[in-house]
Amino acid sequence: MRYETVVIGAGQAGLSAGYHLAERGKPFVILDAADRVGGSWLNRWDSLALFTPANRDSLPGAKFGGGYTFPSKDEMVAYLERYAEQFALPIRLNTKVDGLFREGDGYRVTAGTESFEADNVILATGVHRVPKIPAFAGELSPDIVQLHTADYRNPGQLRPGTVLIVGAGNSGAEIGVEVGRTHKVQLAGRNVGYLPIEMRGWQGKLMFPLVWWVWEHILTEDKKPGRKVQAEALEGHGEFLIRQKEKDLLAVGIERVPRIAGVVDGRPQTEDGVLLDVANVIWCTGFTPDFGWIDLPGLDSSGRIANERGCVTGQPGLYVLGQEFQYMFNSHTVGGVGKDAAYVVRQIAKHNAPHLLTSSEV
């Protein structure tokens, strides 16, 4: 089968690309391994709510609705499914892509026994792919329950006793506050700071439009403040807490402990040499990309895909969407990815039919 463009991933990034391709009348197909549109959202903890309010969680062409509320993961999946149906996007579910190769001037995408030829390929597989867990995790006592955020659903999975949460970013703080209501919690990792407004109340409703504008127009890779924040994010320094505050952690009795440096006698050891007596460990240590299935000369697929505003460096016709701080601070968010998708599709149109572009689109 041949398509002008193959989009890999039917989450918010892939659907945004599909919308803009459809608007231009471009032939394309979206491939996804899941059995539901946006299915990766379901692989998160039960109480997960988006960190951005519903009025900033819309994809191009269709409002999410809900005003200043924080949608649940189930509400987000329902919205993405409605979106795909509303715009009749051509999606192939249960199609796990396992290879990407050069084919003449274009590409060949493989999914088991199926093969798709394309002039352009958009990688929209998202940032939450392979759980990142330190190698010494395997040395913990078998009596300790270990879960990564990819596996954690609710406190019912945990043993009685202390819960060590490794990673003090947004996921660690959110899960920590939830677990802290039923267990003693120790939170390991540096204090990353927090957004200096109360997101859940009137301050957030009043100030978040300004915060969003800064994320979208000031914290971009073509501006000095954006490049500084981008470098810190890519170095693994983490984002500040968006919804939780230190007072929220203290309210449920969370104890901060130093970074975990290793395991001794089956127990986690902090970097200052203290052994922790815990019954559970939740690894809120993030994810690594999963691009090992890409086989293209000159492309380093071992980590973040090098790109310029979504155009993959040195690979004409190959694009990427939804990477953390791809162009803007909020490039990987539901409400931010649409802007990057519009730019990428403009480049596809420019490459394939430059005479159709207006001066405002170049």
XYZ file of C-alpha atoms in Angstrom:
362
model
C 0.000 0.000 0.000
C 1.251 3.467 -0.819
C 0.319 6.742 0.852
C 1.693 10.224 0.480
C 2.041 10.368 4.289
C 2.051 7.714 7.005
C 1.445 8.953 10.541
C 2.629 6.599 13.298
C 0.585 7.062 16.466
C -3.116 7.842 17.048
C -2.730 9.995 20.153
C -3.090 13.760 20.310
C -0.013 14.366 18.098
C -1.044 11.939 15.362
C -4.659 13.136 15.334
C -3.539 16.776 15.114
C -1.347 15.918 12.128
C -4.246 14.004 10.595
C -6.559 16.991 10.959
C -4.178 19.330 9.134
C -3.433 16.765 6.414
C -7.169 16.228 5.862
C -7.752 20.000 5.729
C -5.292 20.175 2.821
C -6.788 17.153 1.073
C -3.591 15.141 1.508
C -3.816 11.329 1.275
C -2.580 9.687 4.481
C -3.140 6.931 7.015
C -2.616 6.831 10.787
C -1.227 3.591 12.260
C -1.441 2.640 15.946
C -0.738 -0.545 17.892
C -3.548 0.017 20.404
C -7.124 -1.145 19.977
C -8.506 2.330 20.793
C -7.692 5.839 19.675
C -5.624 7.496 22.382
C -5.257 4.162 24.127
C -1.910 5.049 25.708
C -3.791 7.351 28.107
C -5.361 4.276 29.684
C -1.929 2.975 30.729
C -1.683 5.476 33.602
C -2.872 5.565 37.196
C -6.629 5.600 37.851
C -6.891 9.084 39.355
C -4.709 10.819 36.762
C -6.033 14.208 35.730
C -4.403 16.426 33.135
C -2.067 19.114 34.465
C -3.631 21.693 32.145
C -7.266 22.859 32.308
C -9.878 21.729 29.807
C -10.015 25.117 28.110
C -6.380 24.518 27.046
C -6.804 20.862 26.095
C -8.333 21.199 22.629
C -6.948 19.800 19.389
C -7.271 21.906 16.210
C -10.816 22.291 14.961
C -12.745 20.933 17.977
C -13.070 22.389 21.473
C -12.686 20.037 24.400
C -15.217 21.952 26.504
C -15.464 21.923 30.266
C -14.118 25.380 31.102
C -11.592 25.605 33.923
C -11.630 21.970 35.037
C -8.956 19.270 34.898
C -10.088 16.350 32.696
C -9.554 12.752 33.754
C -7.681 10.356 31.510
C -10.988 8.661 30.590
C -12.492 11.987 29.554
C -9.432 12.645 27.384
C -9.713 9.250 25.649
C -13.422 9.883 24.984
C -12.575 13.280 23.478
C -9.870 11.820 21.226
C -12.249 9.115 19.997
C -14.933 11.711 19.230
C -12.334 13.822 17.451
C -11.221 10.988 15.179
C -14.841 10.199 14.348
C -15.845 13.835 13.785
C -13.145 14.365 11.166
C -13.362 10.812 9.750
C -9.611 10.349 10.081
C -8.291 7.204 8.351
C -6.915 5.176 11.272
C -5.622 1.613 11.338
C -5.726 0.285 14.916
C -4.093 -2.942 16.127
C -1.245 -2.176 13.707
C 2.074 -2.253 15.529
C 4.809 -0.622 13.487
C 8.082 -2.537 13.801
C 10.264 -1.047 11.070
C 11.033 2.148 9.171
C 13.393 2.004 6.179
C 14.445 4.074 3.196
C 12.732 3.099 -0.041
C 14.088 5.107 -2.988
C 13.278 8.758 -2.309
C 10.659 7.793 0.268
C 10.129 5.351 3.119
C 8.847 1.870 3.840
C 6.962 1.286 7.084
C 6.449 -2.301 8.223
C 3.925 -3.697 10.676
C 4.266 -7.454 10.934
C 3.495 -8.851 7.498
C 2.130 -5.540 6.216
C 4.165 -2.911 4.426
C 3.329 0.743 3.710
C 5.237 2.955 1.274
C 5.204 6.702 1.849
C 6.773 9.928 0.637
C 6.529 11.310 4.181
C 6.425 9.750 7.628
C 5.372 11.532 10.827
C 6.570 9.958 14.091
C 3.820 10.760 16.600
C 4.437 7.991 19.113
C 4.677 10.260 22.161
C 7.173 10.622 24.980
C 5.891 7.996 27.432
C 7.191 4.827 25.843
C 9.639 2.606 27.789
C 9.724 2.883 31.605
C 13.087 4.099 32.881
C 14.192 2.206 36.006
C 17.723 2.191 37.486
C 19.699 -1.020 37.087
C 20.048 -1.490 40.853
C 16.264 -1.921 41.186
C 16.772 -5.640 40.605
C 18.826 -5.834 43.804
C 15.914 -4.824 46.051
C 14.512 -7.512 48.354
C 11.733 -9.580 46.750
C 9.568 -8.620 49.741
C 9.438 -5.045 48.473
C 6.635 -4.296 46.015
C 8.044 -2.403 43.036
C 5.924 -0.489 40.523
C 6.782 2.027 37.844
C 4.269 4.777 37.118
C 3.428 2.797 33.964
C 2.163 -0.025 36.227
C 0.816 1.877 39.231
C -2.982 2.246 39.232
C -4.049 2.887 42.837
C -2.931 2.376 46.476
C -4.684 -1.006 46.566
C -1.655 -2.502 44.792
C 0.624 -1.677 47.724
C 1.604 -3.610 50.847
C 1.013 -2.136 54.306
C 4.055 -0.143 55.362
C 6.184 2.717 54.065
C 6.096 3.659 50.399
C 9.248 5.101 48.840
C 8.533 7.228 45.797
C 11.649 7.772 43.686
C 11.358 10.893 41.572
C 9.960 14.171 42.889
C 8.527 15.623 39.697
C 4.855 16.019 38.826
C 4.071 12.293 38.700
C 5.866 11.621 41.976
C 4.089 14.482 43.731
C 0.638 13.545 42.421
C 1.010 9.868 43.304
C 2.633 10.767 46.623
C -0.333 12.901 47.695
C -2.716 10.085 46.767
C -0.727 7.326 48.500
C -0.021 9.558 51.510
C -3.653 9.315 52.556
C -3.263 5.581 53.299
C 0.488 4.992 53.757
C 3.564 6.634 55.156
C 5.420 8.100 52.163
C 9.055 9.019 51.645
C 9.780 11.089 48.545
C 13.291 10.825 47.111
C 14.642 13.430 44.711
C 15.510 17.082 44.565
C 12.896 19.745 45.183
C 12.087 20.947 41.649
C 10.030 23.941 42.791
C 6.462 24.688 41.826
C 4.291 27.012 39.776
C 3.766 30.025 42.072
C -0.007 30.155 41.648
C -2.739 27.885 42.970
C -3.784 26.110 39.783
C -6.978 24.650 41.255
C -8.566 27.915 42.349
C -9.239 31.479 41.290
C -5.531 32.263 40.905
C -5.135 29.592 38.268
C -8.287 30.624 36.437
C -7.079 34.218 36.361
C -3.370 33.679 35.666
C -3.125 30.519 33.582
C -3.844 32.276 30.269
C -0.688 34.331 30.906
C 1.267 31.203 31.902
C 0.161 29.482 28.687
C 1.129 32.504 26.600
C 4.624 32.446 28.145
C 4.941 28.708 27.446
C 3.894 29.215 23.832
C 5.611 32.487 22.921
C 8.532 33.076 25.314
C 9.704 29.576 26.241
C 10.516 28.537 22.686
C 13.769 27.239 21.260
C 14.310 30.384 19.186
C 14.374 32.612 22.289
C 17.078 32.727 24.957
C 14.807 31.962 27.968
C 13.322 29.031 26.066
C 16.689 27.586 25.101
C 17.794 27.725 28.746
C 14.684 25.907 29.997
C 14.857 23.442 27.098
C 18.484 22.566 27.915
C 17.589 21.965 31.557
C 14.652 19.757 30.602
C 16.714 17.691 28.169
C 19.446 17.268 30.774
C 16.884 15.582 33.025
C 16.494 18.387 35.558
C 12.733 17.969 35.365
C 9.827 20.405 35.250
C 8.576 22.333 38.254
C 5.401 21.083 39.938
C 2.365 22.428 38.126
C -0.511 21.513 40.451
C 0.917 20.335 43.792
C 2.699 22.567 46.288
C 5.036 21.760 49.177
C 2.138 22.377 51.558
C 0.148 19.629 49.810
C 2.977 17.162 50.416
C 3.268 18.197 54.035
C -0.496 17.954 54.553
C -0.415 14.175 54.015
C 2.808 13.704 55.982
C 5.224 13.093 53.089
C 8.860 13.012 54.198
C 11.504 14.170 51.755
C 14.684 12.077 51.601
C 17.857 12.441 49.504
C 18.288 10.867 46.098
C 18.498 7.052 45.985
C 22.039 6.015 45.030
C 21.861 2.230 45.213
C 20.823 -0.860 47.152
C 22.540 -2.470 50.136
C 21.342 -5.756 51.653
C 18.146 -5.518 49.636
C 17.227 -2.065 50.895
C 17.392 1.298 49.094
C 20.260 3.550 50.158
C 20.239 7.321 49.902
C 23.197 9.240 48.529
C 24.214 10.175 52.086
C 24.417 6.492 53.063
C 21.125 5.999 54.931
C 19.324 2.676 54.408
C 15.545 2.993 54.142
C 13.173 0.406 55.592
C 10.306 0.377 53.093
C 7.660 -2.085 51.972
C 6.999 -0.531 48.569
C 8.866 1.431 45.897
C 7.181 3.415 43.136
C 9.586 4.468 40.406
C 8.473 7.885 39.133
C 11.655 8.082 37.090
C 10.183 8.774 33.682
C 10.427 7.061 30.347
C 12.884 6.648 27.506
C 12.013 6.932 23.801
C 11.375 3.785 21.781
C 12.829 4.378 18.316
C 14.920 1.229 18.103
C 12.734 -0.054 15.272
C 13.945 2.746 12.973
C 16.696 1.703 10.547
C 17.768 4.782 8.620
C 21.355 5.620 7.582
C 22.671 8.618 9.485
C 19.880 8.703 12.077
C 20.652 8.246 15.758
C 17.502 6.599 17.110
C 18.911 5.866 20.575
C 17.279 8.870 22.224
C 15.641 12.148 21.333
C 15.260 12.528 17.565
C 17.263 15.560 16.394
C 14.960 17.925 14.519
C 14.274 21.504 13.555
C 10.668 22.327 14.486
C 9.680 18.728 13.779
C 11.685 18.240 10.573
C 14.118 15.421 11.355
C 17.702 16.479 10.723
C 19.225 14.936 7.598
C 16.112 12.903 6.718
C 13.963 14.648 4.067
C 10.330 13.643 4.395
C 10.662 12.422 8.007
C 9.007 14.395 10.793
C 8.465 14.047 14.533
C 5.773 15.425 16.843
C 5.090 15.413 20.555
C 8.657 15.311 21.885
C 9.241 17.069 25.189
C 9.965 20.748 24.510
C 10.142 20.048 20.775
C 9.765 23.721 19.942
C 7.751 25.196 22.823
C 7.646 24.380 26.507
C 4.177 22.893 25.929
C 4.911 21.065 22.654
C 4.153 17.677 24.232
C 0.826 18.747 25.767
C -2.596 18.125 24.257
C -3.228 21.824 23.732
C 0.262 22.611 22.456
C 0.979 19.872 19.938
C -1.499 21.191 17.373
C 0.659 24.230 16.655
C 3.673 22.025 15.908
C 1.507 19.709 13.795
C 0.321 22.636 11.671
C 3.917 23.661 11.032
C 4.980 20.127 10.075
C 2.096 19.711 7.657
C 2.940 23.068 6.070
C 6.442 21.733 5.431
C 4.990 18.589 3.846
C 2.795 20.722 1.594
C 5.724 22.957 0.744
C 7.907 19.975 -0.136
C 5.288 18.201 -2.235
C 3.514 21.150 -3.842
C 5.387 24.417 -3.228
C 3.365 26.337 -5.768
C 0.209 25.859 -3.659
C 1.585 27.702 -0.615
C 0.714 31.289 0.069
C 3.344 33.699 1.319
C 1.844 33.610 4.831
C 2.433 29.851 5.049
C 6.097 29.758 4.099
